[in-house]
Coordinates of C-alpha atoms in Angstrom, one line a residue:
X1 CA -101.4 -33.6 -34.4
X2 CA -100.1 -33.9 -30.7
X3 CA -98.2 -36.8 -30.4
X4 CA -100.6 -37.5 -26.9
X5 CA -103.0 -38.3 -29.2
X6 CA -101.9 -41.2 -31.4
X7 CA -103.1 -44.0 -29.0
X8 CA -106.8 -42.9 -30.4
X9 CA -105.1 -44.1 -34.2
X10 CA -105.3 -47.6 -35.1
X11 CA -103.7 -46.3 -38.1
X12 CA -101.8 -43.6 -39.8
X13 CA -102.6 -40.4 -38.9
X14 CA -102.3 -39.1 -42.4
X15 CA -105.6 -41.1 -43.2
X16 CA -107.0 -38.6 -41.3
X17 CA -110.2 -36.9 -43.1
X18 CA -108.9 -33.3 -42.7
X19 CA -111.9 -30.9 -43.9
X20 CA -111.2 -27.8 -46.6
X21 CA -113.5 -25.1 -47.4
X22 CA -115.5 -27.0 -49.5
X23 CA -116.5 -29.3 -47.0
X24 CA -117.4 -26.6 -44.5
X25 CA -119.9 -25.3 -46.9
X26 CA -121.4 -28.7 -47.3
X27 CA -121.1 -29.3 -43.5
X28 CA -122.6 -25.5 -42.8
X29 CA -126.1 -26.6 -45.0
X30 CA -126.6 -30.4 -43.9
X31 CA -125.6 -29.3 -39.8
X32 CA -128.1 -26.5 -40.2
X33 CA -130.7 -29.8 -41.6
X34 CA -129.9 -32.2 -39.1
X35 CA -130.3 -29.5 -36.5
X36 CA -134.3 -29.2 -36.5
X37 CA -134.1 -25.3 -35.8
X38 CA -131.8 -25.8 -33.2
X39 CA -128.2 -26.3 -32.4
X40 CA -126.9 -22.5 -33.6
X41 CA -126.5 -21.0 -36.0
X42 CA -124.3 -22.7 -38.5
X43 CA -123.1 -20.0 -40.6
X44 CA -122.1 -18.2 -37.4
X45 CA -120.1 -21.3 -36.7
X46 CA -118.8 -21.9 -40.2
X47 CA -117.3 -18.1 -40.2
X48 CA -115.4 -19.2 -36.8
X49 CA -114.0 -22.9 -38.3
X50 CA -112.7 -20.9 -41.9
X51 CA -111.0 -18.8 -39.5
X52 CA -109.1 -21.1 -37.6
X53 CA -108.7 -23.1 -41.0
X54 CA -107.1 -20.2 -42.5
X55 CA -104.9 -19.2 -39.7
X56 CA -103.6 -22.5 -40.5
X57 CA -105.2 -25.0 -38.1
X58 CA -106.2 -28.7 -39.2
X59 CA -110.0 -29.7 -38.8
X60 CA -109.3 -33.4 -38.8
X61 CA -112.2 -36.1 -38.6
X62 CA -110.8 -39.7 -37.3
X63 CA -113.3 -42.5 -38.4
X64 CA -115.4 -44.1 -35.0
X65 CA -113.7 -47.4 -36.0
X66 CA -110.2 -46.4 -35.9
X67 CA -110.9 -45.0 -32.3
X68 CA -109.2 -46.9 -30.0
X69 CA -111.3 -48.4 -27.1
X70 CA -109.5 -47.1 -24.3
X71 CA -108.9 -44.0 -25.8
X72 CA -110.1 -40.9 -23.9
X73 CA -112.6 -38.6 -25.3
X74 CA -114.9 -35.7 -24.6
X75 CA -117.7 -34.4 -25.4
X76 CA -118.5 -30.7 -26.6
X77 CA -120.8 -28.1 -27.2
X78 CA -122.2 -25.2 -26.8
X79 CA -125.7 -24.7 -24.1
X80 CA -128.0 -21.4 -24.4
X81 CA -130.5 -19.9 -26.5
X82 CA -129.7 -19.9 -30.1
X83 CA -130.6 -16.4 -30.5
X84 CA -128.1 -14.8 -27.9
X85 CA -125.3 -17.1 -29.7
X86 CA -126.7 -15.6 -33.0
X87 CA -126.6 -11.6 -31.5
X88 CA -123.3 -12.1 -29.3
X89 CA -120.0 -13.2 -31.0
X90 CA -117.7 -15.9 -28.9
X91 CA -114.8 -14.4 -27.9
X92 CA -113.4 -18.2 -29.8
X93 CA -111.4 -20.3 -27.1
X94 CA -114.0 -21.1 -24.7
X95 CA -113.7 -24.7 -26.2
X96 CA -109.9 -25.1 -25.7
X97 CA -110.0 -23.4 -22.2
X98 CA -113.2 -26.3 -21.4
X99 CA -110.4 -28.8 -22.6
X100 CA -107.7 -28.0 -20.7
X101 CA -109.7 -27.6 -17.8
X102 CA -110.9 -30.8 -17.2
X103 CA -107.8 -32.6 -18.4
X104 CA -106.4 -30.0 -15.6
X105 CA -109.1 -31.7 -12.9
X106 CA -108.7 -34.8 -13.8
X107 CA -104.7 -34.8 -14.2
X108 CA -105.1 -36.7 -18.0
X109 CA -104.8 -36.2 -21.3
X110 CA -107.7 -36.0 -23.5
X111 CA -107.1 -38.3 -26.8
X112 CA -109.8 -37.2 -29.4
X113 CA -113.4 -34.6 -29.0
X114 CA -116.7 -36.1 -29.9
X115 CA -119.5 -34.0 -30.7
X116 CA -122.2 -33.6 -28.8
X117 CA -125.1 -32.8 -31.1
X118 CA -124.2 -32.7 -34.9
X119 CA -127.0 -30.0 -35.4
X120 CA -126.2 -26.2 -36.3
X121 CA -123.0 -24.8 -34.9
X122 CA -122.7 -27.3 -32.2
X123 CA -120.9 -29.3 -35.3
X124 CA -118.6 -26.7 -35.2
X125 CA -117.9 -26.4 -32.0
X126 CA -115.9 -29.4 -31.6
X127 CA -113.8 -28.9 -35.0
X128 CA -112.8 -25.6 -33.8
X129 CA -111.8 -26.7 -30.5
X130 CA -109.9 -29.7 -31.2
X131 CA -107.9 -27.6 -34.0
X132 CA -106.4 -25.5 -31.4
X133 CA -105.9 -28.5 -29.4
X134 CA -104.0 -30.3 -31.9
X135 CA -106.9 -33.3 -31.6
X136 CA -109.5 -35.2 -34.2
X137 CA -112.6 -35.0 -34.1
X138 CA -114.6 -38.6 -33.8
X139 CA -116.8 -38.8 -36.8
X140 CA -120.2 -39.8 -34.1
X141 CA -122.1 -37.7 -31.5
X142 CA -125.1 -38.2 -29.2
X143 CA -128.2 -37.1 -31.3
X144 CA -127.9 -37.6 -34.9
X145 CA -129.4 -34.2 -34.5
X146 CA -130.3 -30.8 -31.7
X147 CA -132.2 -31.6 -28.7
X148 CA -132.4 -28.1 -26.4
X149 CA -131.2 -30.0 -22.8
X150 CA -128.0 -31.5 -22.0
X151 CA -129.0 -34.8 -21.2
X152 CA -130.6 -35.7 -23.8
X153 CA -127.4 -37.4 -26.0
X154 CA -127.4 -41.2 -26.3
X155 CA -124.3 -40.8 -24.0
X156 CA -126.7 -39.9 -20.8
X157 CA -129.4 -42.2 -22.1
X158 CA -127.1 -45.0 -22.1
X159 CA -125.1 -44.9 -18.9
X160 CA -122.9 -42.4 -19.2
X161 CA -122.4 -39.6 -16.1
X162 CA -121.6 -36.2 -17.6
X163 CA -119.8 -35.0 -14.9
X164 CA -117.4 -33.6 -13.9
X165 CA -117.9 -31.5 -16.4
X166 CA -116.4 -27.8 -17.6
X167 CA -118.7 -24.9 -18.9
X168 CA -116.5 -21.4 -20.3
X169 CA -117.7 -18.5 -21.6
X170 CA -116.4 -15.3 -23.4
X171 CA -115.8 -13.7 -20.2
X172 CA -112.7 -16.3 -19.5
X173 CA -115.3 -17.6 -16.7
X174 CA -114.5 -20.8 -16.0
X175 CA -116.8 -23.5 -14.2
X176 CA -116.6 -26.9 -12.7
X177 CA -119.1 -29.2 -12.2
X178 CA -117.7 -31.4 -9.9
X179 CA -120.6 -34.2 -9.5
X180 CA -124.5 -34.0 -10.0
X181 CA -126.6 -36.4 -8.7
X182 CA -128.2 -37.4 -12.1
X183 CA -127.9 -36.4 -15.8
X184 CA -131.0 -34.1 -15.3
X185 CA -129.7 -32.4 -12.4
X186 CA -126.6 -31.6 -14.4
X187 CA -128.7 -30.3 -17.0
X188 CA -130.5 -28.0 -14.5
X189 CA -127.0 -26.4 -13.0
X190 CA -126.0 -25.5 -16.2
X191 CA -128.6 -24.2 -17.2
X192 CA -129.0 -21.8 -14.2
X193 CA -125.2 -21.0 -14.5
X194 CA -125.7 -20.7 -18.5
X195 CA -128.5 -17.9 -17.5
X196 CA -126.2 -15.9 -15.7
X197 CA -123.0 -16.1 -18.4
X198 CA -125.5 -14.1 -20.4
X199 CA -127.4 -16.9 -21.7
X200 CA -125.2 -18.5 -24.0
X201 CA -121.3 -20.7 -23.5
X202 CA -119.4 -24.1 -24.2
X203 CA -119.2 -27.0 -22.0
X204 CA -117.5 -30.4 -22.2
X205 CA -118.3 -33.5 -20.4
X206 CA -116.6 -36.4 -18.7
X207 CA -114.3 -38.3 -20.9
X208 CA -115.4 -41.4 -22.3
X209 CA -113.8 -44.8 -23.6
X210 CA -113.4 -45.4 -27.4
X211 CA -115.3 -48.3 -26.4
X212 CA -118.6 -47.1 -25.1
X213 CA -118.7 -44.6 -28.1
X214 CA -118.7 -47.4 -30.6
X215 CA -121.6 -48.8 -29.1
X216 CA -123.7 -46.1 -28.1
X217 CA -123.1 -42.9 -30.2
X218 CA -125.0 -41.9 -33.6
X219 CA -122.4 -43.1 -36.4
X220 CA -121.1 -41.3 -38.9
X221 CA -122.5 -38.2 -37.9
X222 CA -119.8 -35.5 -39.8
X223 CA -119.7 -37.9 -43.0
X224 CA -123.7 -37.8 -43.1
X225 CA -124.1 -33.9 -42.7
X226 CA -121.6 -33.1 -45.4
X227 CA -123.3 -35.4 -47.9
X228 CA -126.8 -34.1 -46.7
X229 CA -125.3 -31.0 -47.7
X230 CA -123.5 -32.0 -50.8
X231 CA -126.7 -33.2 -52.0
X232 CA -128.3 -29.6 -51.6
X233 CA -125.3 -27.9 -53.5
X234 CA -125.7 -30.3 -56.1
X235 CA -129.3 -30.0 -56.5
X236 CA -128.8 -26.4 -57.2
X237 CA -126.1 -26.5 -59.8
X238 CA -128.1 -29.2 -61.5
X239 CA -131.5 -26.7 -60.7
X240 CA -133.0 -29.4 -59.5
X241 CA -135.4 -29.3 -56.2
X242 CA -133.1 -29.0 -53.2
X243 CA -136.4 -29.9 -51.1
X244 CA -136.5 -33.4 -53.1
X245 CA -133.0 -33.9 -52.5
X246 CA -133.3 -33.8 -49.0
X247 CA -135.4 -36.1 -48.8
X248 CA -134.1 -38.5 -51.2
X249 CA -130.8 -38.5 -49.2
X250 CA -132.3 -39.2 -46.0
X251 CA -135.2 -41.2 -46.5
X252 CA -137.5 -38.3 -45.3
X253 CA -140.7 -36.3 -46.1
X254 CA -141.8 -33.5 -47.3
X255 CA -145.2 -32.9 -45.1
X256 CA -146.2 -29.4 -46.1
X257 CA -145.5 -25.9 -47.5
X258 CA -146.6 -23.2 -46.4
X259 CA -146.2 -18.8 -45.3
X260 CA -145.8 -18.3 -42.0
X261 CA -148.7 -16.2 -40.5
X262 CA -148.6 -16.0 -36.8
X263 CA -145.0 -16.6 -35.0
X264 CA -145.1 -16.4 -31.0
X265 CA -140.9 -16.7 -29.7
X266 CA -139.2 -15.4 -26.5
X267 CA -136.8 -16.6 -23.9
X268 CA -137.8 -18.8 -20.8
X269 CA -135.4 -20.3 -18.5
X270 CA -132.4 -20.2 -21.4
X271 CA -134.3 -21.7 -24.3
X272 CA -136.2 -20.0 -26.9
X273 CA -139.6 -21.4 -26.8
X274 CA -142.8 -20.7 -29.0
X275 CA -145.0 -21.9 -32.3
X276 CA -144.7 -20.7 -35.8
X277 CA -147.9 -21.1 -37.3
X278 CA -148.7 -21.2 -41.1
X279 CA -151.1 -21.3 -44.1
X280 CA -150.7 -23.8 -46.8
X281 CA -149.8 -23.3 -50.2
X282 CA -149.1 -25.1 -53.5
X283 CA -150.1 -29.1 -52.9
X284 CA -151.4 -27.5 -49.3
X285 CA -153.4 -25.0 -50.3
X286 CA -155.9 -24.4 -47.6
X287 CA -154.6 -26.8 -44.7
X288 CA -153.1 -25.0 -41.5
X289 CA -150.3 -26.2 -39.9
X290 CA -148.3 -25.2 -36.7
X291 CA -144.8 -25.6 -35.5
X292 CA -144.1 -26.3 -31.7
X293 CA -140.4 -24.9 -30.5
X294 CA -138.2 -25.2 -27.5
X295 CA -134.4 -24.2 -29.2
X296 CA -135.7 -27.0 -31.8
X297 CA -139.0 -27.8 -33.6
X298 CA -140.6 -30.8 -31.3
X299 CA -143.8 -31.0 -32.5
X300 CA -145.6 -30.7 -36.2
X301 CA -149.2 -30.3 -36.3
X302 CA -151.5 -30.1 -40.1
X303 CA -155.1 -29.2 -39.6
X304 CA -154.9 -29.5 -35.7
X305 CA -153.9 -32.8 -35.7
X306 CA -150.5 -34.0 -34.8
X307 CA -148.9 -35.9 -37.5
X308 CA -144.9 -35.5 -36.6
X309 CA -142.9 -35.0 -33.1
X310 CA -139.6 -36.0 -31.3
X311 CA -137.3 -37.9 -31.7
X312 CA -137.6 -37.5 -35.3
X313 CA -136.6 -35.0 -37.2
X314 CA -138.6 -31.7 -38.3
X315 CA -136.9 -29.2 -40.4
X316 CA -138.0 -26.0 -41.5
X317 CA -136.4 -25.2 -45.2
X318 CA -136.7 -22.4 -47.4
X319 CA -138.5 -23.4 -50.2
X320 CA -136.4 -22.6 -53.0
X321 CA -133.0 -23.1 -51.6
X322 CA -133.6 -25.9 -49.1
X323 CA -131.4 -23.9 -46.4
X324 CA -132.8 -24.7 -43.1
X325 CA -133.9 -22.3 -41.3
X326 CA -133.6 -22.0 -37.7
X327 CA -135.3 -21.0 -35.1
X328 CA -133.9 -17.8 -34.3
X329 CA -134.0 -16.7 -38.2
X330 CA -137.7 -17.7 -38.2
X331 CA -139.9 -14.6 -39.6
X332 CA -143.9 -13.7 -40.9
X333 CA -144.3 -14.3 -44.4
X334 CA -141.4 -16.5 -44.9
X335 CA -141.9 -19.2 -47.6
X336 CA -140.9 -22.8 -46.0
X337 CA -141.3 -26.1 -46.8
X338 CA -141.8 -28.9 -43.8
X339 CA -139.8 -32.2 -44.2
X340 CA -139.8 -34.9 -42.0
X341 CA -136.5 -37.4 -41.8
X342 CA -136.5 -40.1 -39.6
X343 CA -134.2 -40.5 -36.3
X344 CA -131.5 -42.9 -35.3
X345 CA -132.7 -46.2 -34.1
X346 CA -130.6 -45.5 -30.6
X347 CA -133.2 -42.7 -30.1
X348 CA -136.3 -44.9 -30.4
X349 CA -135.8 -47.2 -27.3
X350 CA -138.3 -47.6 -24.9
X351 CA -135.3 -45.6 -22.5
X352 CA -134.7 -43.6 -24.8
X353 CA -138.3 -42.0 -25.4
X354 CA -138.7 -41.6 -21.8
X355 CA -135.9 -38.7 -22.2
X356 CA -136.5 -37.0 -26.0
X357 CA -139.9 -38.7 -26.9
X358 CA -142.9 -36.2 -26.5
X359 CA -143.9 -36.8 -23.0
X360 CA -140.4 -35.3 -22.2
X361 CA -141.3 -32.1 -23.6
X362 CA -144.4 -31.8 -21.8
X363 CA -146.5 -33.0 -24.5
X364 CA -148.4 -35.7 -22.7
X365 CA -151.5 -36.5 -25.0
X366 CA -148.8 -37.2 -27.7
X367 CA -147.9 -40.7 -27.9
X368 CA -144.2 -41.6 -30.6
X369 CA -145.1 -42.7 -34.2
X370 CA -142.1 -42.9 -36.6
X371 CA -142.9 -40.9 -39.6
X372 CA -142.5 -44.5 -41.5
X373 CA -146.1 -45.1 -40.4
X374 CA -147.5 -41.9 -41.4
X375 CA -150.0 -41.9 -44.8
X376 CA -148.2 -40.0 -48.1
X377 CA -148.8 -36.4 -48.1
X378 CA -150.8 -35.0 -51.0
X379 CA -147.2 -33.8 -52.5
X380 CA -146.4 -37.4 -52.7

């Protein structure tokens, strides 16, 4: 590790949590969970981490409460539709060249990354980047999940300003965001910019303080998403129900199973948007159900009525080996199981609904209930 980094360790760096293959194939199946749909594709991301792992880079993970509170971090991740990340390799640095970019612009050195969402590939992201770096990872980021726009991270919700900010792409095009005039507007120039990289790049934020991450990032974030997936792995060995697993580890539901009959996806404005709908089967024989997406699944609906939406989590699984599917991978005829898990407590504010609760999405006849309120399903 660069020796600019030790003020973020209250301790010794070898109590670092470095990762080994193992734990990216646990981290590859419980980001892909945590990610709703969203967040890319995780394998994708896995194959670039092994890579750098095996060219002899450290993935390093420093506990949130050995961060120092004036240390500096940033924020990373990648912005775009899923799909194009999914169809158009990275060309790999774009997260170093974001890095040394801003610590460039702002003439500093950057202590530690944080993650920006731990869903899909955007958990990868930020291993990958800080590797080349020589930098941990935090083990927090700011949604406990994927949300599709930039703003939308307990960071923004709580105070923080994003920029200036630094957005790369595989081209070795290299933007600055110099100021916006709120999170939202921040949100909207990189997305227009993101449209014309070809739809898909990396950008990191404004540092931080070690402080303000303690209190207002989702905790824990990398430890939770390799036991999520930990739990699948051993559900299989054991053939046990990885589906049950799930939501044993994470205090979730399952709220239907089902084929998918009808799928409507395309591009709009760099997000994939659309509804999966699908017929019931086993315990749901006969119900409908339907799947609302904009890069992640916002909104479930069982026999037209809506009985899950953001800020908590739906996931769509495959059945029988409780992989999560996302939203790009999404296909007729598929066999998927629903489950519901519920969100961070930082995400069900009365601030913080206003920016990932339903109403944000355009979904203004549907008021918040946490899935803790909602009656058992008839699988129990």
């Amino acid at each position: 590790m660069a020796e600019r980094a030790l003020k973020a360790l209250n301790y010794d760096p070898s109590d670092l949590w470095v990762l080994d293959e193992e734990d990216l194939e646990a981290l590859e199946i419980g980001a892909g969970i945590l990610g709703t749909g969203g967040g890319g594709n995780p394998y994708i991301g896995k194959l670039r981490a092994r890579l750098a792992m095996r060219n002899g880079y450290n993935l390093s993970i420093l506990p949130l409460d050995r961060l120092a509170d004036d240390a500096r971090c940033i924020s990373l991740g990648g912005i775009g539709a899923p799909v194009v990340a999914y169809e158009r390799l990275k060309e790999g640095r774009e997260g170093l060249r974001c890095v040394r970019a801003l610590e460039e612009h702002l003439g500093i050195a950057i202590d530690a990354i944080v993650c920006e969402e731990i869903g899909g590939a955007n958990s990868m992201e930020p291993l990958i980047a800080a590797a080349f770096a020589g930098l941990p990872v935090v083990d927090c980021d700011g949604m406990g999940r994927a949300f599709p726009e930039m703003q939308m991270t307990t960071f923004s919700i709580y105070g923080h300003r994003s920029t200036p900010s630094v957005m790369c792409d595989l081209h070795g095009n290299v933007v600055l965001f110099q100021h916006a005039a709120s999170e939202l507007w921040h949100e909207r120039m990189a997305r227009a910019c993101v449209v014309s990289q070809g739809g898909a790049s990396t950008l990191a934020s404004a540092p931080m303080t070690g402080a303000f991450l303690k209190k207002y990032s989702i905790p824990h974030s990398y430890t939770q998403a390799v036991s999520l997936g930990g739990a699948v792995l051993k559900a299989r060995r054991e053939h046990a129900d990885p589906v049950a697993a799930i939501c044993a580890q994470e205090n979730g539901r399952q709220v239907f199973s089902g084929k998918i009959v009808d799928l409507e996806r395309h591009l709009r404005g760099g997000f994939v948007v659309g509804e999966a709908k699908l017929a019931g089967i086993d315990a749901f024989n006969g119900d409908t159900a339907s799947v609302m997406i904009q890069n992640e699944n916002l909104v479930f609906s069982r026999n037209g009525e809506v009985e899950v939406s953001v800020p908590d989590l739906i996931i769509v699984l495959d059945v029988d080996s409780g992989n999560a599917i996302t939203t790009e991978m999404l296909r007729y005829g598929q066999r998927v199981a629903i489950v519901a898990l519920p969100c961070h407590s930082l995400l069900r504010s009365a601030a913080a609904l206003e920016v990932v609760g339903p109403k944000a999405f355009g979904f203004d006849d549907i008021t918040f209930r946490p899935i803790e309120e909602m009656q058992p399903c008839p699988s129990g």
